Tab-separated table of C-alpha atoms and ligand atoms in Angstrom:
chain	number	residue	atom	x	y	z
X	20	MET	CA	-19.893	27.053	-26.738
X	21	ASP	CA	-18.137	25.099	-24.281
X	22	GLU	CA	-19.504	21.624	-25.182
X	23	MET	CA	-17.146	19.855	-22.581
X	24	HIS	CA	-19.055	21.332	-19.880
X	25	ARG	CA	-22.473	21.634	-20.822
X	26	TYR	CA	-24.737	18.475	-19.550
X	27	THR	CA	-25.995	17.492	-23.191
X	28	ASP	CA	-27.523	14.441	-24.833
X	29	GLU	CA	-23.969	12.961	-25.593
X	30	THR	CA	-23.084	13.319	-21.780
X	31	GLU	CA	-26.454	11.731	-20.802
X	32	ALA	CA	-25.282	9.007	-23.252
X	33	LEU	CA	-21.778	9.084	-22.048
X	34	SER	CA	-22.851	8.608	-18.284
X	35	ARG	CA	-25.133	5.929	-19.003
X	36	ALA	CA	-22.095	4.024	-20.741
X	37	ILE	CA	-19.908	4.621	-18.038
X	38	VAL	CA	-22.130	3.667	-15.178
X	39	ALA	CA	-23.270	0.655	-17.254
X	40	TYR	CA	-19.429	-0.373	-17.543
X	41	ALA	CA	-18.234	0.165	-14.377
X	42	ARG	CA	-21.508	-1.395	-12.994
X	43	ASN	CA	-20.229	-4.499	-15.430
X	44	ARG	CA	-16.926	-4.440	-14.147
X	45	ILE	CA	-17.599	-4.568	-10.466
X	46	ALA	CA	-20.426	-7.014	-10.954
X	47	SER	CA	-19.384	-9.859	-13.246
X	48	PRO	CA	-16.428	-12.218	-13.392
X	49	GLN	CA	-13.262	-10.391	-15.384
X	50	PRO	CA	-10.865	-11.828	-17.162
X	51	LEU	CA	-7.309	-11.609	-15.727
X	52	ASP	CA	-6.002	-9.963	-18.699
X	53	GLY	CA	-2.250	-9.381	-19.548
X	54	SER	CA	-0.030	-6.591	-21.188
X	55	ALA	CA	0.835	-5.441	-24.690
X	56	SER	CA	3.865	-3.540	-26.362
X	57	GLY	CA	3.686	0.218	-26.815
X	58	GLU	CA	3.703	-0.468	-30.498
X	59	GLU	CA	1.203	-2.812	-30.475
X	60	LEU	CA	-1.337	-0.586	-28.369
X	61	THR	CA	-0.478	2.514	-31.001
X	62	ARG	CA	-1.441	-0.439	-34.251
X	63	ARG	CA	-4.873	-0.884	-32.211
X	64	ALA	CA	-6.081	2.056	-30.599
X	65	GLY	CA	-4.581	4.668	-33.432
X	66	GLU	CA	-4.165	8.292	-32.614
X	67	THR	CA	-6.351	8.947	-29.349
X	68	VAL	CA	-5.529	12.613	-28.685
X	69	THR	CA	-6.602	14.604	-31.820
X	70	PRO	CA	-7.591	18.318	-32.383
X	71	ASP	CA	-11.695	17.355	-32.535
X	72	GLY	CA	-11.371	14.624	-30.417
X	73	LEU	CA	-12.868	10.844	-30.675
X	74	GLY	CA	-15.978	11.320	-29.269
X	75	GLY	CA	-17.045	9.833	-25.874
X	76	GLU	CA	-18.334	6.721	-26.861
X	77	GLU	CA	-15.487	5.789	-29.051
X	78	ALA	CA	-13.074	6.458	-26.721
X	79	LEU	CA	-14.799	4.239	-24.319
X	80	ARG	CA	-14.647	1.573	-27.010
X	81	VAL	CA	-10.789	1.994	-27.127
X	82	TRP	CA	-10.319	1.572	-23.590
X	83	SER	CA	-12.341	-0.993	-23.222
X	84	GLU	CA	-11.568	-3.360	-26.552
X	85	VAL	CA	-7.825	-2.171	-26.672
X	86	LEU	CA	-6.401	-0.418	-23.626
X	87	ALA	CA	-8.145	-2.442	-20.496
X	88	PRO	CA	-7.199	-5.988	-21.742
X	89	ALA	CA	-3.604	-4.910	-21.796
X	90	THR	CA	-4.107	-4.023	-17.898
X	91	ILE	CA	-3.874	-6.458	-15.576
X	92	SER	CA	-6.586	-6.841	-12.954
X	93	THR	CA	-4.985	-6.780	-9.392
X	94	ASP	CA	-8.222	-7.826	-7.911
X	95	HIS	CA	-8.899	-10.866	-9.767
X	96	PRO	CA	-8.885	-13.581	-7.148
X	97	SER	CA	-5.802	-15.071	-9.121
X	98	SER	CA	-3.623	-12.156	-9.022
X	99	MET	CA	-0.974	-13.260	-6.569
X	100	ALA	CA	2.105	-11.258	-7.921
X	101	PHE	CA	3.689	-8.253	-5.850
X	102	VAL	CA	1.067	-7.394	-3.804
X	103	PRO	CA	-2.487	-7.207	-5.356
X	104	GLY	CA	-5.611	-5.313	-4.348
X	105	ALA	CA	-9.245	-6.075	-3.875
X	106	PRO	CA	-11.502	-3.127	-3.326
X	107	THR	CA	-14.714	-3.859	-1.933
X	108	LYS	CA	-18.075	-3.123	-4.046
X	109	ALA	CA	-18.731	0.054	-1.704
X	110	ALA	CA	-15.370	1.266	-1.774
X	111	VAL	CA	-15.071	1.108	-5.742
X	112	LEU	CA	-18.770	2.837	-6.268
X	113	PHE	CA	-17.972	5.637	-3.833
X	114	ASP	CA	-14.532	6.085	-5.850
X	115	LEU	CA	-17.072	7.210	-8.310
X	116	VAL	CA	-18.641	9.630	-5.971
X	117	VAL	CA	-15.197	11.120	-5.117
X	118	GLY	CA	-14.683	11.305	-8.681
X	119	ALA	CA	-17.672	13.202	-9.117
X	120	SER	CA	-17.424	15.631	-6.084
X	121	SER	CA	-14.845	17.809	-7.204
X	122	THR	CA	-13.517	17.773	-3.630
X	123	ILE	CA	-9.911	19.434	-2.633
X	124	ALA	CA	-8.969	17.881	0.531
X	125	ALA	CA	-6.505	19.618	1.054
X	126	GLY	CA	-7.601	22.375	3.910
X	127	TRP	CA	-10.934	22.193	6.359
X	128	ILE	CA	-12.112	25.209	5.051
X	129	ASP	CA	-13.381	23.928	2.045
X	130	GLY	CA	-12.954	19.983	3.000
X	131	ALA	CA	-14.036	19.933	6.333
X	132	GLY	CA	-17.307	16.752	5.683
X	133	ALA	CA	-14.616	14.699	3.596
X	134	ILE	CA	-11.907	15.431	5.897
X	135	TRP	CA	-13.919	14.622	9.136
X	136	ALA	CA	-14.785	11.180	7.515
X	137	GLU	CA	-11.092	10.596	6.343
X	138	ASN	CA	-10.061	11.101	9.672
X	139	GLN	CA	-12.872	8.343	10.931
X	140	ALA	CA	-11.058	6.375	9.084
X	141	LEU	CA	-7.444	7.319	10.295
X	142	ARG	CA	-8.931	7.254	13.870
X	143	TRP	CA	-9.723	3.365	13.341
X	144	LEU	CA	-6.519	2.794	12.453
X	145	ALA	CA	-4.817	4.861	15.151
X	146	ASP	CA	-6.805	2.673	17.809
X	147	LEU	CA	-5.676	-0.585	16.152
X	148	ALA	CA	-2.241	0.457	16.344
X	149	GLY	CA	-2.835	1.605	20.229
X	150	PHE	CA	-1.853	5.111	19.546
X	151	PRO	CA	-3.072	8.265	21.476
X	152	ASP	CA	-6.246	10.237	21.292
X	153	ASP	CA	-4.340	13.121	19.893
X	154	ALA	CA	-2.482	10.905	17.086
X	155	GLY	CA	-3.227	11.877	13.466
X	156	GLY	CA	-2.414	12.267	9.893
X	157	VAL	CA	-3.301	12.071	6.255
X	158	PHE	CA	-3.757	9.687	3.399
X	159	VAL	CA	-0.889	9.898	0.910
X	160	SER	CA	-0.891	8.323	-2.764
X	161	GLY	CA	0.942	5.205	-1.343
X	162	GLY	CA	3.468	3.804	0.687
X	163	SER	CA	6.179	5.207	-1.186
X	164	ALA	CA	4.961	9.044	-0.082
X	165	GLY	CA	4.157	7.717	3.120
X	166	ASN	CA	7.702	6.442	3.533
X	167	LEU	CA	8.812	9.615	2.468
X	168	SER	CA	6.994	12.246	4.625
X	169	ALA	CA	7.154	10.295	7.799
X	170	LEU	CA	11.361	10.355	7.116
X	171	VAL	CA	11.048	13.980	6.531
X	172	ALA	CA	8.924	14.884	9.599
X	173	ALA	CA	11.608	12.642	11.696
X	174	ARG	CA	14.635	14.443	10.391
X	175	ALA	CA	13.087	18.150	11.031
X	176	GLY	CA	12.138	16.455	14.512
X	177	ALA	CA	15.964	15.512	15.264
X	178	ALA	CA	17.187	18.713	13.540
X	179	SER	CA	14.926	20.990	15.942
X	180	ARG	CA	16.080	18.596	19.034
X	181	LEU	CA	20.043	18.737	17.892
X	182	GLY	CA	20.152	22.255	16.694
X	183	GLY	CA	21.045	21.497	13.349
X	184	ARG	CA	22.527	18.812	11.011
X	185	PRO	CA	25.419	16.571	12.502
X	186	PRO	CA	28.406	16.752	11.114
X	187	THR	CA	28.550	13.467	9.777
X	188	GLY	CA	25.306	13.754	7.817
X	189	TRP	CA	21.765	12.194	8.142
X	190	LYS	CA	21.376	8.298	8.268
X	191	ILE	CA	18.469	6.245	8.928
X	192	ALA	CA	18.901	2.408	9.934
X	193	VAL	CA	16.854	-0.383	8.199
X	194	ALA	CA	17.514	-3.994	7.772
X	195	ASP	CA	17.929	-5.230	4.012
X	196	SER	CA	14.204	-6.669	4.153
X	197	VAL	CA	12.602	-3.137	4.110
X	198	HIS	CA	11.201	-1.908	1.001
X	199	SER	CA	12.643	-0.477	-1.385
X	200	SER	CA	10.860	3.105	-1.160
X	201	VAL	CA	12.645	3.743	2.106
X	202	ALA	CA	16.103	3.649	-0.240
X	203	THR	CA	14.485	5.639	-2.866
X	204	ALA	CA	13.315	8.153	0.134
X	205	ALA	CA	16.614	8.391	1.799
X	206	ARG	CA	18.293	9.313	-1.727
X	207	VAL	CA	15.554	11.885	-2.230
X	208	ILE	CA	16.068	13.792	0.766
X	209	ASP	CA	19.846	13.079	0.579
X	210	VAL	CA	20.201	10.549	3.907
X	211	GLY	CA	22.722	7.650	4.208
X	212	ILE	CA	21.862	4.211	5.371
X	213	VAL	CA	22.867	2.124	8.158
X	214	ASP	CA	22.551	-1.897	7.429
X	215	VAL	CA	21.566	-3.833	10.069
X	216	THR	CA	21.840	-7.108	9.562
X	217	GLY	CA	18.454	-8.991	9.970
X	218	ASP	CA	17.899	-12.515	11.673
X	219	GLU	CA	17.518	-15.671	9.610
X	220	ARG	CA	14.387	-14.461	7.936
X	221	GLY	CA	16.005	-10.988	7.465
X	222	ARG	CA	13.919	-9.522	10.140
X	223	LEU	CA	15.209	-6.220	11.970
X	224	THR	CA	15.512	-6.881	15.759
X	225	GLY	CA	16.176	-4.986	18.875
X	226	ALA	CA	19.470	-6.951	19.624
X	227	GLY	CA	20.650	-6.712	15.924
X	228	LEU	CA	19.758	-2.762	15.951
X	229	ALA	CA	21.552	-2.198	18.987
X	230	SER	CA	24.894	-3.658	17.935
X	231	THR	CA	25.270	-2.367	14.816
X	232	LEU	CA	24.666	1.219	16.425
X	233	ASP	CA	27.156	0.322	18.691
X	234	ALA	CA	29.688	-1.154	16.195
X	235	ILE	CA	29.571	2.096	14.061
X	236	GLY	CA	30.896	3.804	16.763
X	237	PRO	CA	29.627	7.504	18.687
X	238	ASP	CA	30.254	9.828	15.644
X	239	GLU	CA	28.413	7.858	12.990
X	240	ALA	CA	25.535	6.581	15.460
X	241	ALA	CA	25.156	10.337	16.220
X	242	SER	CA	24.012	10.941	12.405
X	243	VAL	CA	21.153	8.182	13.175
X	244	PHE	CA	17.809	9.864	13.353
X	245	ALA	CA	15.373	7.312	12.599
X	246	VAL	CA	14.795	3.544	12.137
X	247	VAL	CA	12.137	1.937	9.555
X	248	ALA	CA	10.891	-1.485	10.804
X	249	SER	CA	8.544	-3.647	8.677
X	250	ALA	CA	5.279	-4.641	9.592
X	251	GLY	CA	5.226	-6.906	7.156
X	252	ALA	CA	8.201	-6.817	4.798
X	253	THR	CA	6.900	-7.167	1.167
X	254	ASN	CA	8.967	-10.132	0.058
X	255	ALA	CA	8.637	-12.772	2.719
X	256	GLY	CA	6.014	-11.128	4.458
X	257	THR	CA	7.789	-10.989	7.969
X	258	VAL	CA	7.018	-8.782	10.673
X	259	ASP	CA	10.284	-7.301	12.609
X	260	ASP	CA	10.506	-7.284	16.233
X	261	LEU	CA	8.724	-4.011	16.685
X	262	ALA	CA	8.937	-4.212	20.492
X	263	GLY	CA	12.597	-4.660	20.566
X	264	VAL	CA	13.370	-1.874	18.019
X	265	ALA	CA	11.237	0.541	20.206
X	266	ASP	CA	13.454	-0.279	23.332
X	267	VAL	CA	16.596	0.657	21.158
X	268	CYS	CA	14.485	3.905	19.483
X	269	GLU	CA	13.262	4.927	23.083
X	270	ALA	CA	17.001	4.603	24.410
X	271	ARG	CA	18.361	6.286	21.839
X	272	ARG	CA	16.136	8.880	21.251
X	273	LEU	CA	15.260	7.823	17.728
X	274	TRP	CA	11.946	8.098	15.244
X	275	PHE	CA	10.666	4.685	15.106
X	276	HIS	CA	8.581	4.357	12.169
X	277	VAL	CA	6.719	1.241	11.091
X	278	ASP	CA	6.327	0.698	7.264
X	279	GLY	CA	2.808	-1.385	7.174
X	280	ALA	CA	1.979	-0.474	3.716
X	281	TYR	CA	1.572	-4.123	3.108
X	282	GLY	CA	1.017	-5.656	6.172
X	283	GLY	CA	-0.434	-3.211	8.390
X	284	ALA	CA	-4.131	-4.660	7.624
X	285	GLY	CA	-2.962	-7.882	9.792
X	286	LEU	CA	-3.441	-5.243	12.960
X	287	ALA	CA	-7.514	-5.886	12.408
X	288	ALA	CA	-7.141	-9.876	12.858
X	289	PRO	CA	-7.054	-11.282	16.071
X	290	SER	CA	-4.932	-14.334	15.061
X	291	VAL	CA	-1.820	-12.204	13.899
X	292	ARG	CA	-2.181	-9.214	16.048
X	293	GLU	CA	0.414	-10.488	18.602
X	294	ARG	CA	2.981	-10.012	16.211
X	295	TYR	CA	2.657	-6.180	16.170
X	296	ARG	CA	3.459	-5.659	19.727
X	297	GLY	CA	5.519	-2.733	20.102
X	298	ILE	CA	3.869	-0.689	17.238
X	299	GLU	CA	1.838	1.408	19.729
X	300	ARG	CA	5.429	2.756	20.600
X	301	ALA	CA	6.162	4.008	17.180
X	302	ASP	CA	6.461	7.830	16.120
X	303	SER	CA	4.930	6.953	12.970
X	304	PHE	CA	3.349	4.414	10.935
X	305	ILE	CA	1.755	3.635	7.322
X	306	VAL	CA	-0.915	1.350	6.040
X	307	ASP	CA	-1.629	1.145	2.605
X	308	PRO	CA	-5.555	0.542	2.201
X	309	HIS	CA	-5.205	0.149	-1.476
X	310	LYS	CA	-3.436	-3.308	-0.393
X	311	TRP	CA	-5.150	-5.313	1.845
X	312	LEU	CA	-7.515	-3.099	3.059
X	313	PHE	CA	-9.876	-3.261	0.372
X	314	ALA	CA	-9.629	0.074	-1.106
X	315	PRO	CA	-9.189	1.690	-4.659
X	316	TYR	CA	-5.546	2.814	-5.701
X	317	ASP	CA	-4.266	4.885	-4.540
X	318	CYS	CA	-4.222	5.329	-1.015
X	319	CYS	CA	-1.844	5.332	2.148
X	320	ALA	CA	-2.585	6.141	5.761
X	321	LEU	CA	0.113	7.714	7.466
X	322	VAL	CA	-0.531	8.491	11.215
X	323	TYR	CA	2.157	10.095	13.522
X	324	ARG	CA	1.980	10.055	17.349
X	325	ASP	CA	2.400	13.560	17.368
X	326	PRO	CA	1.699	15.138	14.353
X	327	SER	CA	3.062	18.533	15.406
X	328	THR	CA	6.362	17.857	14.160
X	329	ALA	CA	5.156	16.984	10.692
X	330	HIS	CA	2.960	20.220	10.918
X	331	GLY	CA	5.953	22.226	11.607
X	332	VAL	CA	7.790	21.030	8.339
X	333	PHE	CA	5.098	20.343	5.947
X	334	ARG	CA	2.849	23.796	6.375
X	335	GLN	CA	2.817	25.808	3.197
X	336	GLU	CA	3.176	29.632	3.675
X	337	ALA	CA	1.459	32.049	1.141
X	338	GLY	CA	-0.275	34.769	1.088
X	339	TYR	CA	-3.302	33.511	-0.655
X	340	LEU	CA	-3.347	30.682	2.399
X	341	ASP	CA	-3.645	33.088	5.118
X	342	THR	CA	-7.041	32.124	5.868
X	343	VAL	CA	-6.382	28.818	5.620
X	344	ASN	CA	-3.325	28.851	8.259
X	345	LYS	CA	-4.992	30.618	11.228
X	346	PRO	CA	-4.531	27.884	13.469
X	347	GLU	CA	-7.222	29.073	16.167
X	348	ALA	CA	-10.031	29.314	13.386
X	349	ALA	CA	-12.648	27.053	13.055
X	350	TRP	CA	-12.167	26.342	9.561
X	351	SER	CA	-8.307	25.516	9.973
X	352	GLU	CA	-9.383	22.547	12.415
X	353	TRP	CA	-7.576	19.998	10.415
X	354	ASN	CA	-5.626	20.834	7.438
X	355	PRO	CA	-4.642	17.366	5.840
X	356	ALA	CA	-1.937	19.283	3.148
X	357	ASP	CA	0.105	19.880	6.366
X	358	TYR	CA	1.050	16.501	6.984
X	359	ALA	CA	2.849	15.274	4.117
X	360	TYR	CA	4.368	16.724	1.147
X	361	HIS	CA	1.438	17.762	-1.357
X	362	LEU	CA	-0.927	20.605	-1.194
X	363	SER	CA	-3.966	19.685	-3.310
X	364	ARG	CA	-5.304	16.627	-2.784
X	365	ARG	CA	-8.176	13.943	-3.733
X	366	ALA	CA	-9.927	12.901	-0.475
X	367	ARG	CA	-8.843	9.405	-1.501
X	368	GLY	CA	-9.396	8.301	2.213
X	369	LEU	CA	-13.121	8.288	1.451
X	370	PRO	CA	-13.571	5.281	-0.175
X	371	LEU	CA	-11.975	3.368	2.608
X	372	TRP	CA	-14.025	5.367	4.982
X	373	PHE	CA	-17.361	4.333	2.783
X	374	SER	CA	-16.418	0.416	2.897
X	375	LEU	CA	-16.120	0.758	7.009
X	376	ALA	CA	-19.102	2.799	7.265
X	377	THR	CA	-21.163	0.501	4.782
X	378	TYR	CA	-19.769	-2.961	6.455
X	379	GLY	CA	-18.243	-2.302	9.806
X	380	THR	CA	-15.030	-3.224	10.771
X	381	ASP	CA	-16.299	-6.886	11.821
X	382	ALA	CA	-16.781	-7.577	8.180
X	383	TYR	CA	-12.871	-6.187	7.795
X	384	ARG	CA	-11.762	-8.479	10.172
X	385	GLU	CA	-13.442	-11.336	8.975
X	386	ALA	CA	-12.104	-10.926	5.454
X	387	ILE	CA	-8.506	-10.286	6.617
X	388	GLU	CA	-8.898	-13.731	8.607
X	389	ARG	CA	-9.750	-15.604	5.644
X	390	VAL	CA	-6.943	-14.163	3.809
X	391	LEU	CA	-4.691	-15.614	6.371
X	392	THR	CA	-6.370	-18.823	6.785
X	393	LEU	CA	-6.276	-19.066	2.770
X	394	THR	CA	-2.291	-18.437	3.303
X	395	ARG	CA	-1.863	-21.358	6.044
X	396	GLU	CA	-4.014	-23.764	3.787
X	397	THR	CA	-1.635	-22.618	0.908
X	398	ALA	CA	1.609	-23.391	3.087
X	399	GLU	CA	0.126	-26.810	4.267
X	400	GLU	CA	-0.616	-27.295	0.130
X	401	VAL	CA	2.979	-26.803	-0.567
X	402	ARG	CA	4.328	-28.937	2.302
X	403	VAL	CA	2.285	-32.152	0.684
X	404	ARG	CA	3.826	-31.778	-2.543
X	405	ASP	CA	6.631	-33.823	-3.438
X	406	GLU	CA	8.375	-31.639	-5.934
X	407	LEU	CA	7.468	-28.243	-3.790
X	408	GLU	CA	9.542	-26.902	-0.600
X	409	LEU	CA	8.359	-24.302	1.665
X	410	VAL	CA	11.054	-22.137	2.611
X	411	MET	CA	9.175	-20.960	5.981
X	412	ASP	CA	5.910	-20.545	7.698
X	413	PRO	CA	3.800	-17.530	6.600
X	414	GLU	CA	3.825	-14.775	9.354
X	415	LEU	CA	1.023	-12.890	7.286
X	416	SER	CA	0.036	-13.913	3.564
X	417	VAL	CA	3.213	-14.322	1.822
X	418	VAL	CA	4.049	-18.021	0.969
X	419	LEU	CA	7.602	-18.265	-0.441
X	420	PHE	CA	8.786	-22.109	-1.606
X	421	ARG	CA	10.692	-23.703	-4.051
X	422	ARG	CA	9.939	-25.947	-7.091
X	423	LEU	CA	12.947	-28.655	-6.496
X	424	GLY	CA	15.192	-28.443	-9.487
X	425	TRP	CA	14.090	-25.517	-10.752
X	426	GLY	CA	16.404	-22.654	-12.035
X	427	ASP	CA	16.038	-18.938	-13.031
X	428	ALA	CA	14.439	-19.508	-16.055
X	429	ASP	CA	11.601	-22.376	-14.986
X	430	TYR	CA	10.227	-19.405	-12.620
X	431	GLU	CA	10.471	-16.891	-15.394
X	432	ALA	CA	8.942	-19.336	-18.161
X	433	TRP	CA	6.564	-20.288	-15.433
X	434	TRP	CA	4.660	-16.742	-15.106
X	435	ARG	CA	4.649	-16.005	-18.574
X	436	ARG	CA	2.862	-19.258	-18.799
X	437	LEU	CA	0.492	-18.985	-16.471
X	438	LEU	CA	-0.322	-15.376	-17.715
X	439	GLU	CA	-0.705	-16.709	-21.087
X	440	ALA	CA	-3.266	-19.250	-20.087
X	441	GLN	CA	-5.186	-16.887	-18.151
X	442	ILE	CA	-4.702	-19.184	-14.883
X	443	ALA	CA	-2.931	-16.718	-12.578
X	444	PHE	CA	-0.625	-13.674	-12.700
X	445	VAL	CA	2.182	-14.540	-10.090
X	446	GLN	CA	5.906	-13.663	-9.738
X	447	PRO	CA	9.063	-15.268	-8.646
X	448	THR	CA	11.293	-13.207	-6.099
X	449	THR	CA	14.592	-13.411	-4.968
X	450	TRP	CA	14.861	-14.276	-1.548
X	451	GLN	CA	18.257	-14.500	-0.192
X	452	GLY	CA	20.425	-15.035	-3.067
X	453	GLU	CA	17.772	-17.557	-4.199
X	454	LYS	CA	15.219	-17.480	-7.055
X	455	LEU	CA	11.788	-18.798	-5.590
X	456	ALA	CA	8.321	-18.656	-6.282
X	457	ARG	CA	5.930	-16.041	-4.391
X	458	LEU	CA	2.674	-16.011	-3.551
X	459	CYS	CA	0.859	-12.971	-2.433
X	460	PHE	CA	-2.602	-13.118	-0.833
X	461	VAL	CA	-4.815	-9.921	-0.067
X	462	ASN	CA	-8.171	-11.043	-1.553
X	463	PRO	CA	-10.969	-12.789	0.250
X	464	ARG	CA	-12.476	-14.211	-2.958
X	465	THR	CA	-9.081	-15.927	-3.400
X	466	THR	CA	-9.583	-20.077	-2.773
X	467	ILE	CA	-7.566	-22.747	-2.373
X	468	ASP	CA	-8.610	-24.030	-5.726
X	469	HIS	CA	-7.325	-20.851	-7.225
X	470	VAL	CA	-4.007	-21.575	-5.658
X	471	ARG	CA	-4.305	-25.495	-6.328
X	472	ALA	CA	-4.462	-24.418	-10.276
X	473	VAL	CA	-1.504	-22.390	-9.865
X	474	LEU	CA	0.814	-25.223	-7.910
X	475	GLY	CA	-0.666	-27.715	-10.413
X	476	THR	CA	1.510	-26.152	-13.051
X	477	MET	CA	4.444	-26.653	-11.260
X	478	VAL	CA	4.227	-30.544	-11.199
X	479	SER	CA	6.258	-31.406	-14.513
A	508	PLP	C1	6.458	-2.777	2.681
A	508	PLP	C2	5.858	-1.855	1.646
A	508	PLP	N1	6.214	-0.523	1.679
A	508	PLP	C3	6.268	0.382	0.767
A	508	PLP	C4	5.511	-0.046	-0.543
A	508	PLP	C5	5.493	1.362	-1.545
A	508	PLP	O1	3.748	1.588	-1.617
A	508	PLP	P1	3.691	2.162	-2.773
A	508	PLP	O2	3.785	1.323	-4.028
A	508	PLP	O3	1.888	1.747	-2.318
A	508	PLP	O4	4.119	3.398	-2.967
A	508	PLP	C6	5.244	-1.416	-0.423
A	508	PLP	C7	4.626	-1.795	-1.757
A	508	PLP	O5	4.355	-3.035	-2.128
A	508	PLP	C8	5.121	-1.793	0.462
A	508	PLP	O6	4.776	-3.221	0.164
C-alpha cells in the first residue's frame, strides 16, 4: 500500500506539526540565524535520505533544529545584506495554498483561475509603469530568468526585422552598473556586450549611450539589438536616465529593457515615481516581488509592451500540446508558458496577487514609502556620525557609506562580527574600486533603531 499518498493518522499529525511550525515562523519574532559548513551539517543532521525514511516528525525536527538555524531569515528586520525580502503574512500563507493546490500554471486549459489572478497582479504592475492595455507577461523564477527571457525576445524581434543575424553577431549595450545577471544572460545566449560609461554615479544616460553607439562605428552599432537600463541598480540603488535611454532606443530601433528587479517597487511610491520617467516607453521590464513587493521566493514579474514577439519565440510545439496551442480557443486565452523559457510552472504570482487582494494597493504604497523614509533617516544618521561618510544621497533604498580609516579586512571582520552577535546580516560592497559599507532596505518593519544598532558597531 502506498502510504505516501494516503491521508493517514501520521499525515494528520504531520499536517498539524507543519502548520504549527509555519504559524510560529510568521507569528513570533525569529532569530536572524547563521550559516554552517556542510561537514558540520552532515555531522549534526546525519543521513537524511535513507531507504526507510526518517518519518515526518524526525525530518521536521532535523529541519527546525539543525538546518533552519543554518539558514538566514532574509525577512528579519536586521537583514540588510544583498537585497533582502519581506513577504507579507497573507503572501506567506497563500504560498502554502499554492503548494497544496497542484496547479500547473503553464496554460489556460488547466490553470485558468490561477492565471487570471496572476494576470491581475501583472496588470497592476503594467499600469504602474504606464504600459498599454495589451501589454502582458508572466511570472518567472527571478530577475535573472526575467532578464534572460526579455533579451531572447528582443533578439528574436531584431532578427525578424533585419532578416537574420548581423555579420558582426549580436550585442547589447549596458552600463557597468547593470546587474551581473545581464552579463550571464548575454553569455548564455552568445551575445556580446557594448560597455557604456555611466555618469558620476554609474548610471546609464541617453547621452552616454548615444555617444558610445556613435563611437563604435556603424558595423558594430548595427549588431546592437537591445539596451538594458537599471531601475534601480543593485549596488548603489541608482536609477538610470530612462527617458534619455528611451529616446536613443526609439531613434535607433533598439529594444529597451528595464531591469527593475530590485527597484521596480518604487513605481508605486509617489515620492520617487518621477525617477522612473521613461519606463512607459520600454519594450519590457521586470520587477521581483520577492524583493521589495513583499512576496515569498521565487517570483519575478516580466512584462512586455507587445507580448507577441515573446510568444513567437517561446511557444512550445508538440503533438500532445495541440489543444493548448489553438490560438482561437477559449481554453488558450493566455498561456504563461509562451512568454519565457519554461513550460511547467508554479503559479508563483499567486502569493503576490493574494496579498494585493487582501491588503489593497494603498497598503503597498505606504509600506514602500515607509522603507524609503527609513532610508532617508539612515542617510541622515550616517551624515551626523564623525566616523562615517555618506557616499551619495540614496535614490531608492540603498545606503552606501564609508567608515573612515577602515580597509577591506575591517569591513570583512565587521559583517562577521554582526552576524555572530546576531545583531544584523550586512555585507560590504565594492563601488568604483573602493570597499564600502552598504545597507539595503526592503522591510517596512526595519526601524531606525535596527540601523543604529548596526552603525553603533562601527565606532571603534
Ligand atoms: C537589479 C537586479 N536584476 C536582477 C537580479 C537577479 O534577480 P534574481 O536573484 O531574482 O535572479 C537582481 C538580484 O538582486 C537585481 O537586483
